[in-house]
Short mmCIF file of C-alpha atoms and ligand atoms in Angstrom, two decimals:
data_model
loop_
_atom_site.label_atom_id
_atom_site.label_comp_id
_atom_site.label_asym_id
_atom_site.label_seq_id
_atom_site.Cartn_x
_atom_site.Cartn_y
_atom_site.Cartn_z
CA MET A 15 124.25 119.01 84.74
CA ILE A 16 124.96 115.40 83.93
CA SER A 17 125.53 114.17 80.45
CA GLU A 18 123.60 110.91 80.71
CA ARG A 19 121.40 110.45 77.72
CA TYR A 20 118.39 108.29 77.22
CA SER A 21 115.98 107.75 74.42
CA ARG A 22 112.32 108.52 74.49
CA ARG A 23 111.67 104.87 73.77
CA GLU A 24 113.55 103.90 76.96
CA PHE A 25 111.71 106.58 78.84
CA LEU A 26 108.31 105.29 77.80
CA ALA A 27 109.33 101.70 78.36
CA ARG A 28 110.14 102.55 81.94
CA ALA A 29 107.21 104.80 82.41
CA GLY A 30 104.97 102.05 83.70
CA ARG A 31 107.02 101.97 86.86
CA TYR A 32 106.69 105.67 87.45
CA SER A 33 103.75 106.77 89.51
CA SER A 34 103.18 110.04 91.33
CA LEU A 35 105.17 111.60 94.07
CA SER A 36 106.11 111.03 97.67
CA LEU A 37 108.66 109.55 100.00
CA MET A 38 109.15 106.41 101.97
CA ALA A 39 111.36 105.12 104.71
CA MET A 40 113.16 101.87 104.17
CA PHE A 41 115.16 100.32 106.93
CA PHE A 42 117.26 97.34 106.04
CA GLY A 43 119.08 94.79 108.12
CA CYS A 44 122.66 95.87 108.47
CA ASP A 45 126.02 95.23 109.99
CA ILE A 46 127.92 98.28 111.01
CA ALA A 47 130.06 96.71 113.71
CA GLY A 48 133.42 98.40 113.50
CA MET A 49 132.02 101.59 112.06
CA SER A 50 132.28 103.99 114.95
CA GLY A 51 130.36 107.19 115.40
CA GLY A 52 133.40 109.16 116.53
CA ALA A 53 133.99 112.64 115.20
CA ASP A 54 137.49 111.45 114.30
CA GLN A 55 136.04 109.40 111.45
CA ARG A 56 136.32 111.10 108.09
CA THR A 57 132.89 110.99 106.48
CA ALA A 58 131.88 111.92 102.94
CA LEU A 59 128.39 112.27 101.61
CA VAL A 60 128.84 111.46 97.93
CA TYR A 61 125.92 112.59 95.82
CA ALA A 62 124.72 113.10 92.25
CA SER A 63 122.19 115.75 91.32
CA ARG A 64 120.99 117.19 88.04
CA TYR A 65 118.51 119.84 89.09
CA GLY A 66 119.55 120.49 92.68
CA ALA A 67 117.07 118.65 94.92
CA THR A 68 119.54 115.89 95.74
CA ARG A 69 122.25 118.45 96.46
CA GLU A 70 119.95 120.29 98.84
CA THR A 71 118.79 117.06 100.46
CA ALA A 72 122.45 116.15 101.02
CA GLY A 73 122.94 119.47 102.78
CA TRP A 74 119.97 118.85 105.08
CA VAL A 75 121.24 115.35 105.89
CA ARG A 76 124.56 116.93 106.82
CA GLU A 77 122.83 119.41 109.12
CA GLY A 78 121.07 116.59 110.97
CA PHE A 79 124.23 114.49 111.11
CA ASP A 80 125.97 117.26 112.97
CA LEU A 81 129.47 115.79 112.80
CA PRO A 82 132.18 116.77 110.33
CA LEU A 83 131.06 115.59 106.91
CA ASP A 84 132.20 116.57 103.43
CA LEU A 85 129.63 116.94 100.67
CA VAL A 86 131.13 115.55 97.48
CA ASP A 87 129.61 115.97 94.04
CA ILE A 88 130.55 112.71 92.33
CA GLU A 89 130.74 114.42 88.97
CA GLN A 90 133.58 116.62 90.20
CA ALA A 91 135.42 114.03 92.28
CA SER A 92 138.33 111.67 91.75
CA PHE A 93 137.43 108.15 92.82
CA ASN A 94 140.89 107.45 94.23
CA GLY A 95 140.84 110.64 96.24
CA LEU A 96 137.58 109.52 97.78
CA PHE A 97 138.64 105.93 98.49
CA ASP A 98 141.79 107.15 100.22
CA GLY A 99 140.33 110.18 101.91
CA TYR A 100 137.43 108.84 103.96
CA ASP A 101 136.58 106.19 106.53
CA ARG A 102 132.87 106.02 105.76
CA PHE A 103 130.39 107.15 103.19
CA ILE A 104 126.81 108.21 102.75
CA ILE A 105 125.67 107.83 99.15
CA GLY A 106 122.84 109.88 97.66
CA SER A 107 121.46 110.01 94.14
CA GLY A 108 118.59 111.53 92.29
CA VAL A 109 116.52 109.26 90.06
CA TRP A 110 115.96 110.04 86.42
CA ILE A 111 114.89 107.86 83.57
CA GLY A 112 117.04 104.83 83.83
CA GLY A 113 117.37 105.08 87.61
CA VAL A 114 120.15 106.44 89.76
CA HIS A 115 123.20 108.25 88.42
CA LYS A 116 125.63 106.12 86.43
CA LYS A 117 128.65 107.66 88.08
CA VAL A 118 127.40 106.71 91.53
CA LEU A 119 127.07 103.11 90.36
CA GLU A 120 130.52 103.27 88.79
CA PHE A 121 131.96 104.59 92.06
CA LEU A 122 130.45 101.72 94.05
CA GLU A 123 131.48 99.12 91.49
CA THR A 124 135.03 100.39 91.09
CA GLY A 125 135.42 100.66 94.86
CA HIS A 126 133.86 97.29 95.61
CA GLU A 127 136.90 96.12 97.62
CA ARG A 128 137.97 99.44 99.08
CA LEU A 129 134.50 100.41 100.19
CA LYS A 130 133.81 97.21 102.10
CA GLY A 131 132.17 98.02 105.43
CA LYS A 132 132.34 101.75 104.76
CA ILE A 133 128.92 102.53 103.28
CA ALA A 134 126.94 103.75 106.26
CA ALA A 135 123.81 104.93 104.49
CA THR A 136 122.21 105.46 101.09
CA PHE A 137 119.35 107.61 99.91
CA ILE A 138 117.57 108.43 96.71
CA VAL A 139 115.62 111.55 95.76
CA CYS A 140 112.80 110.80 93.37
CA GLY A 141 109.24 111.32 92.26
CA THR A 142 107.96 107.83 92.88
CA ASP A 143 105.19 107.43 95.41
CA ALA A 144 106.13 104.38 97.42
CA ARG A 145 102.74 104.25 99.12
CA THR A 146 101.34 102.54 96.05
CA GLU A 147 102.27 98.96 95.22
CA SER A 148 103.86 99.87 91.90
CA GLY A 149 105.66 102.81 93.48
CA LYS A 150 107.02 100.62 96.24
CA LYS A 151 108.36 98.19 93.68
CA GLY A 152 109.89 101.05 91.73
CA VAL A 153 111.71 102.42 94.79
CA GLU A 154 112.90 98.94 95.75
CA GLY A 155 114.19 98.55 92.23
CA TYR A 156 116.19 101.78 92.44
CA PHE A 157 117.75 100.63 95.71
CA ARG A 158 118.42 97.17 94.32
CA THR A 159 120.44 98.74 91.54
CA LEU A 160 122.18 101.15 93.91
CA HIS A 161 123.14 98.33 96.26
CA SER A 162 123.99 95.80 93.59
CA SER A 163 127.74 95.94 94.11
CA LEU A 164 127.65 96.14 97.91
CA GLU A 165 128.37 93.08 100.01
CA LYS A 166 126.09 94.26 102.78
CA LYS A 167 123.22 96.64 102.83
CA PRO A 168 123.92 99.96 104.53
CA ALA A 169 122.72 100.69 108.05
CA LEU A 170 120.08 103.07 106.77
CA SER A 171 118.48 103.70 103.40
CA ARG A 172 115.66 106.01 102.53
CA SER A 173 113.91 107.64 99.62
CA PHE A 174 113.11 111.35 99.75
CA GLY A 175 110.73 113.40 97.67
CA GLY A 176 112.33 115.45 94.92
CA ARG A 177 111.22 118.32 92.74
CA ILE A 178 110.52 119.28 89.16
CA ILE A 179 110.58 122.90 88.07
CA VAL A 180 109.44 122.89 84.47
CA GLU A 181 111.26 126.10 83.52
CA GLN A 182 114.57 124.57 84.61
CA LEU A 183 114.32 121.39 82.56
CA THR A 184 116.40 120.89 79.45
CA GLU A 185 114.35 120.80 76.28
CA GLU A 186 114.89 117.08 75.97
CA ASP A 187 113.75 116.41 79.54
CA ARG A 188 110.77 118.72 79.20
CA GLU A 189 109.62 116.99 76.03
CA ALA A 190 110.05 113.53 77.50
CA LEU A 191 108.24 114.42 80.71
CA THR A 192 105.46 116.22 78.85
CA ARG A 193 104.79 113.04 76.88
CA PHE A 194 104.94 110.95 80.00
CA TYR A 195 102.50 113.16 81.88
CA ARG A 196 100.04 113.16 79.00
CA MET A 197 100.27 109.47 78.33
CA TYR A 198 100.36 108.06 81.86
CA LEU A 199 99.06 110.73 84.21
CA HIS A 200 96.57 112.20 81.73
CA GLN A 201 97.58 115.71 82.64
CA GLU A 202 99.91 118.46 81.54
CA LEU A 203 103.41 118.56 82.96
CA LYS A 204 103.58 120.93 85.88
CA SER A 205 106.08 121.88 88.54
CA TRP A 206 106.01 120.20 91.91
CA ASP A 207 108.17 120.19 95.00
CA ARG A 208 108.22 117.37 97.56
CA THR A 209 111.53 118.21 99.12
CA ASP A 210 111.38 118.21 102.91
CA PRO A 211 114.31 119.55 104.94
CA SER A 212 113.16 118.18 108.28
CA THR A 213 112.77 114.60 107.03
CA ALA A 214 116.27 114.71 105.59
CA GLU A 215 117.67 116.24 108.79
CA ASP A 216 116.00 113.50 110.82
CA PHE A 217 117.63 110.92 108.61
CA GLY A 218 121.05 112.50 109.25
CA ALA A 219 120.38 112.68 113.00
CA GLY A 220 119.21 109.05 113.02
CA LEU A 221 122.34 107.94 111.24
CA LYS A 222 124.52 109.75 113.73
CA LYS A 223 122.75 107.98 116.59
CA VAL A 224 123.15 104.59 114.98
CA LEU A 225 126.84 105.17 114.37
CA GLU A 226 127.43 106.54 117.86
CA LYS A 227 125.85 103.53 119.45
CA ASN A 228 127.81 101.38 117.06
CA VAL A 229 125.11 98.77 117.12
CA SER A 230 124.07 96.31 114.52
CA ALA A 231 120.75 98.01 114.20
CA PHE A 232 117.78 96.21 112.81
CA SER A 233 119.79 93.06 112.28
C1 FMN B 322 113.92 113.90 83.17
C2 FMN B 322 113.44 113.41 84.49
C3 FMN B 322 113.09 112.09 84.63
C4 FMN B 322 112.64 111.60 85.85
N1 FMN B 322 112.35 110.28 85.96
C5 FMN B 322 112.00 109.79 87.16
C6 FMN B 322 111.77 108.39 87.32
O1 FMN B 322 111.89 107.60 86.40
N2 FMN B 322 111.40 107.97 88.54
C7 FMN B 322 111.26 108.81 89.61
O2 FMN B 322 110.91 108.36 90.69
N3 FMN B 322 111.47 110.13 89.48
C8 FMN B 322 111.84 110.63 88.29
N4 FMN B 322 112.08 111.97 88.15
C9 FMN B 322 111.91 112.86 89.32
C10 FMN B 322 113.29 113.16 89.93
O3 FMN B 322 113.72 112.05 90.66
C11 FMN B 322 113.23 114.41 90.79
O4 FMN B 322 113.03 115.49 89.93
C12 FMN B 322 114.48 114.63 91.60
O5 FMN B 322 114.32 115.84 92.32
C13 FMN B 322 115.74 114.67 90.75
O6 FMN B 322 116.87 115.00 91.52
P1 FMN B 322 117.70 116.34 91.26
O7 FMN B 322 116.75 117.50 91.50
O8 FMN B 322 118.81 116.30 92.26
O9 FMN B 322 118.19 116.31 89.86
C14 FMN B 322 112.51 112.48 86.95
C15 FMN B 322 112.86 113.82 86.80
C16 FMN B 322 113.33 114.28 85.59
C17 FMN B 322 113.72 115.73 85.46
#
């Protein structure tokens, strides 16, 4: 469980950007020349999860990727060990009030030089429905923050649906979300699950293909 803290005031201030739930594909222009798809490449999927949906999504991406790939929980990892240990990275983060995980951002900022050309893909796991205009802006905003210290956008980026299980929330999170649901969704907080193994596996398989072809896809 992460230790990030946020105030209710911040939560409500950001609440306008939060709509309901879904997922969306976002393909960006990219340059992955030099990043080969060979199985000899050491690949890490670095992720941050609080309640498990991002961790599970990372596992499904790995299944689709179907090449050796280490799943690395950023909260347990040493940055230097990661920079030195891998040739390319997939980055995944859940989204909570305030956006993606601070330690993921710290990893990308600290590694700005050493990660150049090595970020193959990014994904977020969230509750924002990108089919609406406000949701789309919200998801774009999360990616903007995630990519802020990267020189080039990754080959692939995508948002996946997450999950809330009310009984598993901390008291603080439950209170904050209860207020949010009442105030903005005009309903009581309830559990939901938009995780989707096959979409995440497809993403992993798609990334493998892109890397194997070693093409500057979508550019
Ligand atoms: C306290 C809390 C705040 C959240 N805030 C947002 C948010 O601002 N925007 C969003 O799209 N999803 C939000 N979500 C939904 C999460 O992104 C979703 O639960 C996701 O599965 C979290 O990843 P995890 O299960 O790996 O922790 C929030 C969830 C929680 C528990």
